[in-house]
mmCIF file of C-alpha atoms (C1' of nucleotides) in Angstrom:
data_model
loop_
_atom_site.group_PDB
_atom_site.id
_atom_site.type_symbol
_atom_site.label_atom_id
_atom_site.label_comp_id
_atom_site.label_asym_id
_atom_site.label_seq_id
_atom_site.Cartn_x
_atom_site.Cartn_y
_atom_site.Cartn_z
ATOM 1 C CA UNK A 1 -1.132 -6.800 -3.338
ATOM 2 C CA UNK A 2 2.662 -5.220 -2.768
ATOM 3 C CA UNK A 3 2.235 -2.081 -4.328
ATOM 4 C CA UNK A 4 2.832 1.740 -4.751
ATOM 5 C CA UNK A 5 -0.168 4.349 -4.391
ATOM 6 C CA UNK A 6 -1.506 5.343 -7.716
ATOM 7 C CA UNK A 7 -0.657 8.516 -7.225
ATOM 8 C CA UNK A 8 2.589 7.469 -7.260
ATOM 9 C CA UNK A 9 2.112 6.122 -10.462
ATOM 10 C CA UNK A 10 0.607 9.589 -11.674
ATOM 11 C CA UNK A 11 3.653 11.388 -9.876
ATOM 12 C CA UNK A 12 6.121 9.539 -12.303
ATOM 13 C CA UNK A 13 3.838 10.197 -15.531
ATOM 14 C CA UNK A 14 3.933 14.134 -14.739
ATOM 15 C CA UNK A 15 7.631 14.047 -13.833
ATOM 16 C CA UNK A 16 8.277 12.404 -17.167
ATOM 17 C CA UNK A 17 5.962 14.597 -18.691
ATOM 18 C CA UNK A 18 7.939 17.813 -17.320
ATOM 19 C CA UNK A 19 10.996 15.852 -18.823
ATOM 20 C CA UNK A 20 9.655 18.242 -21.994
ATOM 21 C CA UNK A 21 9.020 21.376 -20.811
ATOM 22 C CA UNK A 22 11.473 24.497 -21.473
ATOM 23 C CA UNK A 23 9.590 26.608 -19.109
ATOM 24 C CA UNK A 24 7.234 26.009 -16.433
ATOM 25 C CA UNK A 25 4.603 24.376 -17.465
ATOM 26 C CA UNK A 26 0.721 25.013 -15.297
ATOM 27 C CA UNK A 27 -1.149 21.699 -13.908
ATOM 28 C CA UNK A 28 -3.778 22.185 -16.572
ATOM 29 C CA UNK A 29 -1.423 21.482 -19.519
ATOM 30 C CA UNK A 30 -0.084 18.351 -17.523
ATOM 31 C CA UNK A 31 -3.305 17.344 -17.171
ATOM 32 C CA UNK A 32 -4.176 17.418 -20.885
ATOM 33 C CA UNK A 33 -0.700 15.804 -21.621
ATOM 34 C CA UNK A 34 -1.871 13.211 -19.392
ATOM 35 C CA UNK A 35 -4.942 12.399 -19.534
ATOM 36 C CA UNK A 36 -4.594 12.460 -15.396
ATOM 37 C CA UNK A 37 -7.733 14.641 -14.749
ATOM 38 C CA UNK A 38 -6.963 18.098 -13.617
ATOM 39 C CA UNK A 39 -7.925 18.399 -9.630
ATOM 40 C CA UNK A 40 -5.732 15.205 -9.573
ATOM 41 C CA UNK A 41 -2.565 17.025 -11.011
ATOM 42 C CA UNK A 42 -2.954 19.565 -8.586
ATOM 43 C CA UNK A 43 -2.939 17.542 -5.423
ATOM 44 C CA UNK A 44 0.431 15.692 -6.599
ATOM 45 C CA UNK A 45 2.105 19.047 -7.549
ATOM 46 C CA UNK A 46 1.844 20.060 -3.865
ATOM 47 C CA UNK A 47 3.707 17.208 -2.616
ATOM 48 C CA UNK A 48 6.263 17.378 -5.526
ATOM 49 C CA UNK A 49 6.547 20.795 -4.912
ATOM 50 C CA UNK A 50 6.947 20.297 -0.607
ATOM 51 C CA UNK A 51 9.860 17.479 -1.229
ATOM 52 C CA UNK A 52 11.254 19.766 -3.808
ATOM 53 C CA UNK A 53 11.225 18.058 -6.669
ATOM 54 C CA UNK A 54 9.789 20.309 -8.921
ATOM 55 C CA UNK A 55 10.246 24.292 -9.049
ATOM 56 C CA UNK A 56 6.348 26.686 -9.055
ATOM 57 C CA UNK A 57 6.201 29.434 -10.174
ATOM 58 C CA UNK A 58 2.856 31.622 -9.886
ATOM 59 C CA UNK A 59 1.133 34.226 -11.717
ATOM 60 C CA UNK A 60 0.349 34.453 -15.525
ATOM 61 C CA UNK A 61 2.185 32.040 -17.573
ATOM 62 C CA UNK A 62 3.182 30.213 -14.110
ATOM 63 C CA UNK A 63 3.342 26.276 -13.922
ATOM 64 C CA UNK A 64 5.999 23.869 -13.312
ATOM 65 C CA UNK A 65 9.024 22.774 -13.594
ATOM 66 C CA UNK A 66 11.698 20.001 -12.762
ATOM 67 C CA UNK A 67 14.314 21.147 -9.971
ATOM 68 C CA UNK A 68 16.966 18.856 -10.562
ATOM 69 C CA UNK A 69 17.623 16.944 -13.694
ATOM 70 C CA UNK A 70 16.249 14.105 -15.002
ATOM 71 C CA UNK A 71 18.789 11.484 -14.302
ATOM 72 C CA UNK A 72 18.964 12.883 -10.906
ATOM 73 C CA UNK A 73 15.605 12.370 -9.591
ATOM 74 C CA UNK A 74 14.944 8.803 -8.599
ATOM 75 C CA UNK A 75 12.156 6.441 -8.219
ATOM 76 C CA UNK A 76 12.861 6.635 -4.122
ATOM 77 C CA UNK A 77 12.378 10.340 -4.587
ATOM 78 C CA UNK A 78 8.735 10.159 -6.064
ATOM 79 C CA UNK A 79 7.807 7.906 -3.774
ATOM 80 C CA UNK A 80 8.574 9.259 -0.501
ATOM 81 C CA UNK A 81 7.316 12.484 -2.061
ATOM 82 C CA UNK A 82 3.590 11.283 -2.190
ATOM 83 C CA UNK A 83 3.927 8.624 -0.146
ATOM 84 C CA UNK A 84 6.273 9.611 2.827
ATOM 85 C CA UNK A 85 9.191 7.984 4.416
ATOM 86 C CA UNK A 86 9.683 4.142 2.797
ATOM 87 C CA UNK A 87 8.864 2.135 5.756
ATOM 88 C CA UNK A 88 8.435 -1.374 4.562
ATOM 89 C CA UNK A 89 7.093 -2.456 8.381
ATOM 90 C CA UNK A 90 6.566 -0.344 11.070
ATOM 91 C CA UNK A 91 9.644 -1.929 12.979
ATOM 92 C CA UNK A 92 11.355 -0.085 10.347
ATOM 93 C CA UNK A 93 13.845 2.565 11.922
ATOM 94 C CA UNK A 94 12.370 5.902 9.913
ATOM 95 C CA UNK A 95 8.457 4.527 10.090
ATOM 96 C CA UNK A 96 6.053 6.897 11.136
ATOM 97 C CA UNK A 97 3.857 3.709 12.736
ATOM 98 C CA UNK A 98 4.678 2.458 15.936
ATOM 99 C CA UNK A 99 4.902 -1.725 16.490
ATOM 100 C CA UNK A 100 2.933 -2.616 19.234
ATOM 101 C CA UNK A 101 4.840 -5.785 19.497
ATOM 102 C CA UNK A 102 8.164 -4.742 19.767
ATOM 103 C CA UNK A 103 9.269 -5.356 22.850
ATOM 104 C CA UNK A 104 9.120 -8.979 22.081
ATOM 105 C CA UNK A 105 9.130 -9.596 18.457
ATOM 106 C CA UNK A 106 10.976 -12.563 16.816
ATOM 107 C CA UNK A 107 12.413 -10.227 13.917
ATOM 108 C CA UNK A 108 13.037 -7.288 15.807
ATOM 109 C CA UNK A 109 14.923 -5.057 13.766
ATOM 110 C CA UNK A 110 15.738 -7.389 11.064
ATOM 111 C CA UNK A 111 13.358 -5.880 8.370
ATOM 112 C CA UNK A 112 15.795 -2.986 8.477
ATOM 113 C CA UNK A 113 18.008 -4.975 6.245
ATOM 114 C CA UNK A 114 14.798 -6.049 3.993
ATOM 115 C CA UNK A 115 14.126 -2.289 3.422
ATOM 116 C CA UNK A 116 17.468 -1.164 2.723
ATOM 117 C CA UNK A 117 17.631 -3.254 -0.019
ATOM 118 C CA UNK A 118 14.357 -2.378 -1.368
ATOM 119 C CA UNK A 119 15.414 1.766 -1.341
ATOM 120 C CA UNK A 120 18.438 0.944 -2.274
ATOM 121 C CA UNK A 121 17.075 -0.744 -5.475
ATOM 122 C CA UNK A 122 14.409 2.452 -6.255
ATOM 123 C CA UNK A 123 16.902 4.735 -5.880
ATOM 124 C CA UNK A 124 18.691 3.300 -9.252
ATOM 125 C CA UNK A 125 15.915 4.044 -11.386
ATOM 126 C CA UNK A 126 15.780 7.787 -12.454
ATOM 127 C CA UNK A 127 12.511 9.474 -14.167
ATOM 128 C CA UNK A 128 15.295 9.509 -17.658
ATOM 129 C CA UNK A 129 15.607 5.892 -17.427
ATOM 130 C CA UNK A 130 11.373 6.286 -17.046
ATOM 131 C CA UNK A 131 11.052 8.728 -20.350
ATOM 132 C CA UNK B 1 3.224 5.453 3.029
ATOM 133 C CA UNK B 2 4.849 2.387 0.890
ATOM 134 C CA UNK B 3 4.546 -0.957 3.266
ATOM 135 C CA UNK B 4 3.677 -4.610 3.169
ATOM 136 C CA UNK B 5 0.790 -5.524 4.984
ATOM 137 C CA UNK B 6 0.678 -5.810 8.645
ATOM 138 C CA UNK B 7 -0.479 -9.597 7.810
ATOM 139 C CA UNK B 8 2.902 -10.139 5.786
ATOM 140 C CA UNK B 9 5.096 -8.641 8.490
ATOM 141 C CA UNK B 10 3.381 -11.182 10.991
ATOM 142 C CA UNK B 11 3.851 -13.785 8.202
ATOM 143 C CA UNK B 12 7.496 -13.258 8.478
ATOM 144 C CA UNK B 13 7.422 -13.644 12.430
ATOM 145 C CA UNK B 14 5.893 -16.897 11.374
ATOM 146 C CA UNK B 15 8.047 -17.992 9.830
ATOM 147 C CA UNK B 16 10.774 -17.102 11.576
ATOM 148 C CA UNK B 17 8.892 -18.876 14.741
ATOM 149 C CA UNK B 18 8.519 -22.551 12.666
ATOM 150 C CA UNK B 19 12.760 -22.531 11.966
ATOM 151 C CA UNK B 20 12.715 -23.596 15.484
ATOM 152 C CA UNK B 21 10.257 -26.301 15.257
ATOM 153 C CA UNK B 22 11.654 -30.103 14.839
ATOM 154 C CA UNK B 23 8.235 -31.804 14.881
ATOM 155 C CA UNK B 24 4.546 -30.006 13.392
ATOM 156 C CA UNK B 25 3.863 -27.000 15.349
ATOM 157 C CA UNK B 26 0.263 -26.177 16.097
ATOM 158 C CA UNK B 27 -1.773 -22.562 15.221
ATOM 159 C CA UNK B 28 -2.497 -22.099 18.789
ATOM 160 C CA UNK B 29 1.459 -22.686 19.930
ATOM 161 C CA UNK B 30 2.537 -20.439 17.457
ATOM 162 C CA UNK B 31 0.207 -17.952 18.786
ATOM 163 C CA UNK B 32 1.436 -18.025 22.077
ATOM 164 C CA UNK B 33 5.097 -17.869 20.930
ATOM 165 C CA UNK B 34 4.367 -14.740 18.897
ATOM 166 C CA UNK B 35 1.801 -12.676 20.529
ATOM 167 C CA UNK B 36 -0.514 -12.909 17.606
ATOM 168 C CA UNK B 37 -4.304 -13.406 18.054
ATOM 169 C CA UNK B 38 -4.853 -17.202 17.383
ATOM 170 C CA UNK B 39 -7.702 -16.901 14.632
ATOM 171 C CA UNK B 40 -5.062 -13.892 12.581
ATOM 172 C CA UNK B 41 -2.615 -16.942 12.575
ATOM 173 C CA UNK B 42 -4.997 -19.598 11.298
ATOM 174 C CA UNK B 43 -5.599 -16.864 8.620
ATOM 175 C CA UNK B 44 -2.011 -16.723 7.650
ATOM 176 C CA UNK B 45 -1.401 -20.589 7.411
ATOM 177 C CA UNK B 46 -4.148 -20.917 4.968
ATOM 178 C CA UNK B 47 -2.078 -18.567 2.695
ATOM 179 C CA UNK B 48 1.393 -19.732 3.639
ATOM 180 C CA UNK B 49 -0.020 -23.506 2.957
ATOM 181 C CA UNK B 50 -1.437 -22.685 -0.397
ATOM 182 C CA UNK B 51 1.798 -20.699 -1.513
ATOM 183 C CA UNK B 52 3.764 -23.968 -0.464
ATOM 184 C CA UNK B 53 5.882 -22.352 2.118
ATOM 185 C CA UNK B 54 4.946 -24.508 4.580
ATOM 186 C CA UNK B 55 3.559 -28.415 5.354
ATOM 187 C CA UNK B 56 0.217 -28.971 7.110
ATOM 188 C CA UNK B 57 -0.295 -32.105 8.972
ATOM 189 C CA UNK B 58 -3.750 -32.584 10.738
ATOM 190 C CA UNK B 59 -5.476 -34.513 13.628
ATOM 191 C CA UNK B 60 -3.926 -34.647 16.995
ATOM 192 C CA UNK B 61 -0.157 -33.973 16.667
ATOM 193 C CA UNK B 62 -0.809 -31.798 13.934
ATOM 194 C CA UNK B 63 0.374 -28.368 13.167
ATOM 195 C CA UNK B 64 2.538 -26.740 10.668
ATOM 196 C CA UNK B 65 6.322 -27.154 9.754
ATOM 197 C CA UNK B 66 8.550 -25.766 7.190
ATOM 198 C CA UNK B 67 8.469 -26.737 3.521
ATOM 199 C CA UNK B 68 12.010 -26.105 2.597
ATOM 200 C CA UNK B 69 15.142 -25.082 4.553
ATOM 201 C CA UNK B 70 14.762 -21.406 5.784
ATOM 202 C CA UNK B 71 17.851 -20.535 3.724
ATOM 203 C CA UNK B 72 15.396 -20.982 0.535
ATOM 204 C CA UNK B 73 12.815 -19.113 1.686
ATOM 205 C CA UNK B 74 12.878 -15.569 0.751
ATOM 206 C CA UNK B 75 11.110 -12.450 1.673
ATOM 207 C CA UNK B 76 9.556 -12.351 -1.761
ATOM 208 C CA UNK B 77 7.811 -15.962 -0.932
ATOM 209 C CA UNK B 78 6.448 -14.491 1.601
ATOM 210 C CA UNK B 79 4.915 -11.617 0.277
ATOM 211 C CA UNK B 80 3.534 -13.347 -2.557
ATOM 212 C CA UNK B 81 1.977 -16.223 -0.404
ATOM 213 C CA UNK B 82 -0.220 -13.196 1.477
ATOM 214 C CA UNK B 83 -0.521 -10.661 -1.087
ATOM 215 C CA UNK B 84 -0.202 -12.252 -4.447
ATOM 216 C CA UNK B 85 1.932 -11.421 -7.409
ATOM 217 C CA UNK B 86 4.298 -8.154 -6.697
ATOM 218 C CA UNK B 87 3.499 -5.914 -9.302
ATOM 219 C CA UNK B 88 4.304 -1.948 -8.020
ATOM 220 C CA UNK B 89 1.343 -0.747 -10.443
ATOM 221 C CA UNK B 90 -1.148 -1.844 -12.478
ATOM 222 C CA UNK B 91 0.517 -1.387 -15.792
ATOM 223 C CA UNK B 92 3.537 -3.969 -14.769
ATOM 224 C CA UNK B 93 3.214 -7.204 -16.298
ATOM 225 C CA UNK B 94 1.984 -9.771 -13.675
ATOM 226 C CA UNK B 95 0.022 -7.545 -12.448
ATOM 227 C CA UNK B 96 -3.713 -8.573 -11.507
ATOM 228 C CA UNK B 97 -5.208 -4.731 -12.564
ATOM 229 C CA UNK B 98 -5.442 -3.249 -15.311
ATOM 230 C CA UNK B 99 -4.690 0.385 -16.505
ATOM 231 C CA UNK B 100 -6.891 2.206 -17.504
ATOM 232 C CA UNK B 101 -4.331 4.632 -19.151
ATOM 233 C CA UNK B 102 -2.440 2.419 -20.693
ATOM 234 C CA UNK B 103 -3.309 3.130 -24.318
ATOM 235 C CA UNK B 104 -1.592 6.365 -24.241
ATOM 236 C CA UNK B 105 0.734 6.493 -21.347
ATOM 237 C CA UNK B 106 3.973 7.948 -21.114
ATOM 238 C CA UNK B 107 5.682 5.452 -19.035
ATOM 239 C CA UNK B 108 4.305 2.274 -20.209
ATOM 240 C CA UNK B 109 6.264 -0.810 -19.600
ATOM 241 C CA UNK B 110 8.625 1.268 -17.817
ATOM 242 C CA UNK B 111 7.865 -0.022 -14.440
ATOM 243 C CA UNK B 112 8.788 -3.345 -14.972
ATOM 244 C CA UNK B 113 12.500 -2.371 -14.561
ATOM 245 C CA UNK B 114 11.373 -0.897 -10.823
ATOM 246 C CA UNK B 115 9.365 -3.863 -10.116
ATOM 247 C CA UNK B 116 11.958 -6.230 -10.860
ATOM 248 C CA UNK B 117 14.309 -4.332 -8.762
ATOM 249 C CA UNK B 118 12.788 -4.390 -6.404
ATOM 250 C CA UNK B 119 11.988 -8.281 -6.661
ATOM 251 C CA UNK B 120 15.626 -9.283 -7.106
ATOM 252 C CA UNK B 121 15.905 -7.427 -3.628
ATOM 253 C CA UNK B 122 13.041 -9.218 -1.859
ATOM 254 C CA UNK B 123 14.631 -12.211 -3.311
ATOM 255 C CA UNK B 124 18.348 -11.672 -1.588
ATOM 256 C CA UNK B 125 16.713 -12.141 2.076
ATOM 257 C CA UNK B 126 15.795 -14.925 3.409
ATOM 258 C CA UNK B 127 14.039 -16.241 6.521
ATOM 259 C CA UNK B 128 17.138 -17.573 7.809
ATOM 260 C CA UNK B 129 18.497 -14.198 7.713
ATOM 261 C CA UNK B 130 15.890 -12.850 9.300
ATOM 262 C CA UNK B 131 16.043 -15.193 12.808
ATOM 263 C "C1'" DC C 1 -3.404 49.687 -10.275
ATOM 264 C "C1'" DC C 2 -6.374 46.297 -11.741
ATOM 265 C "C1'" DT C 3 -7.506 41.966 -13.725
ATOM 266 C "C1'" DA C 4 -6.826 37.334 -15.225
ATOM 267 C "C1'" DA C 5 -4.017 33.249 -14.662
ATOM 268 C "C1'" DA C 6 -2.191 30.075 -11.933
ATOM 269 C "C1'" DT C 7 -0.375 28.149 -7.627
ATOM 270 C "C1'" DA C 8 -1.261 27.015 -2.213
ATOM 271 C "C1'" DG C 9 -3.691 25.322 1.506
ATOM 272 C "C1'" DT C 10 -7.255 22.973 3.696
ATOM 273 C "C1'" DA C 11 -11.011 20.161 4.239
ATOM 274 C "C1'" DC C 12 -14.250 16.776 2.682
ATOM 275 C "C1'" DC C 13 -16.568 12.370 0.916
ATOM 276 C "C1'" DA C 14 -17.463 7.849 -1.336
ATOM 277 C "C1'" DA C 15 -15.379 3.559 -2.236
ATOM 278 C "C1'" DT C 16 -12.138 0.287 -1.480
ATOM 279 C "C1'" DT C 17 -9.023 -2.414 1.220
ATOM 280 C "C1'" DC C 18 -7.389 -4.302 5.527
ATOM 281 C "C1'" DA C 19 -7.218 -6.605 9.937
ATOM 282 C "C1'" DG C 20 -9.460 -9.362 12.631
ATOM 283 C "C1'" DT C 21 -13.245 -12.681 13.801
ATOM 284 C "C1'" DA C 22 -16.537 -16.510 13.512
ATOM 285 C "C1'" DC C 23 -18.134 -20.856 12.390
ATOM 286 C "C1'" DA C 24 -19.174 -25.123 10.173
ATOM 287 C "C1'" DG C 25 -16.646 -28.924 8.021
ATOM 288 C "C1'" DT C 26 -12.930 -32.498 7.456
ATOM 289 C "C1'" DA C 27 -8.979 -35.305 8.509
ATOM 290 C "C1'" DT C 28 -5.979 -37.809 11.825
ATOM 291 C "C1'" DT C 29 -4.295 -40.097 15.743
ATOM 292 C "C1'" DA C 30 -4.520 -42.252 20.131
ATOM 293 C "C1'" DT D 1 -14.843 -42.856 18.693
ATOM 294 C "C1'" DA D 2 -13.559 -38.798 20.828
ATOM 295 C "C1'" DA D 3 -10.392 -35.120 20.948
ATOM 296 C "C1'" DT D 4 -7.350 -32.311 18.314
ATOM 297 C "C1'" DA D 5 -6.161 -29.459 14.780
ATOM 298 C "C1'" DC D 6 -6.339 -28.059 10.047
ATOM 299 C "C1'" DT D 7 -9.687 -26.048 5.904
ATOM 300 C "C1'" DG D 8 -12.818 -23.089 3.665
ATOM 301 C "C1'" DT D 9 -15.783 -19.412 3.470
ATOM 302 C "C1'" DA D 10 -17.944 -15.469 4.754
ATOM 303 C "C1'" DC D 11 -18.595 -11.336 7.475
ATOM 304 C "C1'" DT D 12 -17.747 -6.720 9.814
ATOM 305 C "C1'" DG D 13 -15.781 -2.303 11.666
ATOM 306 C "C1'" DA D 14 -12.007 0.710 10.845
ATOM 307 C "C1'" DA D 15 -8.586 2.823 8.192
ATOM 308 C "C1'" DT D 16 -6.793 4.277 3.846
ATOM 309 C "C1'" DT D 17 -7.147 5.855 -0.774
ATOM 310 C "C1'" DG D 18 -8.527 8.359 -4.791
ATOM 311 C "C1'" DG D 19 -10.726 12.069 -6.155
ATOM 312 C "C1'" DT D 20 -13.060 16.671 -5.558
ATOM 313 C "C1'" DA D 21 -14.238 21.439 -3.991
ATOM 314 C "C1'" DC D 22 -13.387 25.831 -2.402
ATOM 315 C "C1'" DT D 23 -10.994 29.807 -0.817
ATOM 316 C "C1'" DA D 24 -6.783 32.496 -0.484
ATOM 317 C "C1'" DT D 25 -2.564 34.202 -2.431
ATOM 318 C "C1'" DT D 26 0.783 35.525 -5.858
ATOM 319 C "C1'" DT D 27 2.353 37.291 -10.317
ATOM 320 C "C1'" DA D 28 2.560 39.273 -15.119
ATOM 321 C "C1'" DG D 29 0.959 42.470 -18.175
ATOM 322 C "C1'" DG D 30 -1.767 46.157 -19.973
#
DNA sequence: CCTAAATAGTACCAATTCAGTACAGTATTA
DNA sequence: TAATACTGTACTGAATTGGTACTATTTAGG
């Protein structure tokens, strides 16, 4: 079946969830908000956090928070957050795979075009237009 | 990392291999023409012959061919015919899973939007664009 | 300055999915 | 009727995924 990790699925719940918060908000709340159990939250907020989605701050009364707004933050975004680049194939230019056919294939190249349209299409759905 | 199988991607090699063929191409021809194993390309036929994509004609002589014009043959078909319905998560509506946070989830429904998106993109190439 | 809260990093494991293979059966044509 | 080629099903090793655990580090507040 085509489809994104459930993580990625989680990702979008939190960032929607953070839609709410004033101030940072800590994993554990998330989780509660959620119902995403808590070790769970914890692992996605690290790759949030690394593709700088979302802003951490430690210490007492800590947590996290969005980094950009709402309607700036796109579907693309969360993906290649938990997921990495968005390599449909790996003929795709930015894959991190390597085709072993290559040097001979039929459609060499032309899945470029199939992927473009496919970011291009995430990247018009924002976590607002998710909330 | 968000892909299509490798089985898909070789589906679309396929594919893109039968445009050429005027009479019934054979498993074993289309092997040789596009590097992959003979038995992973019986595999695909099976799927691209139940999704309709393509005709099947047996005995000596036999082989595959084309269903429609590879104008009308889009990337989506193809995906579908090897992976089954496109549904980005398990909470999207033709999806074969189900959620088990649905009752109480923030973003429910809301990925229908993405997954058609990203359909209507799949949809816009075809194999003919990809020869 | 010390303690509790909360993030940060790394590593691990069970379960599922994927890619590829094998084989017995059926239809077709020469 | 024999050779060719599709059809259906089932299996296996390898890779990925989802989820967890643990330790280290940072910060606020008393």
């Amino acid at each position: 079946m085509f489809k994104v990790n459930k993580l990625t699925d989680y990702a979008t719940v939190v960032m929607v969830d953070l839609v709410s918060a004033d101030l940072a908000r800590p994993s554990q709340k998330i989780a509660n908000n959620t119902g995403i159990p808590y070790p769970t939250v914890n692992k996605l907020m690290k790759d949030l956090l690394h593709a700088g989605l979302v802003r951490s701050h430690r210490g007492i009364n800590g947590g996290y928070s969005l980094a950009s707004p709402a309607n700036k933050i796109t579907i693309a975004d969360i993906i290649q957050a938990v997921e990495g680049p968005i390599a449909l194939t790996s003929c795709v230019n930015n894959s991190l795979d390597k085709c072993t056919y290559e040097d001979f294939c039929a459609v060499q190249g032309r899945w470029n075009r199939v992927n473009k349209a496919v970011v291009t299409a995430l990247k018009k759905v924002t976590v607002a237009d998710m909330t």
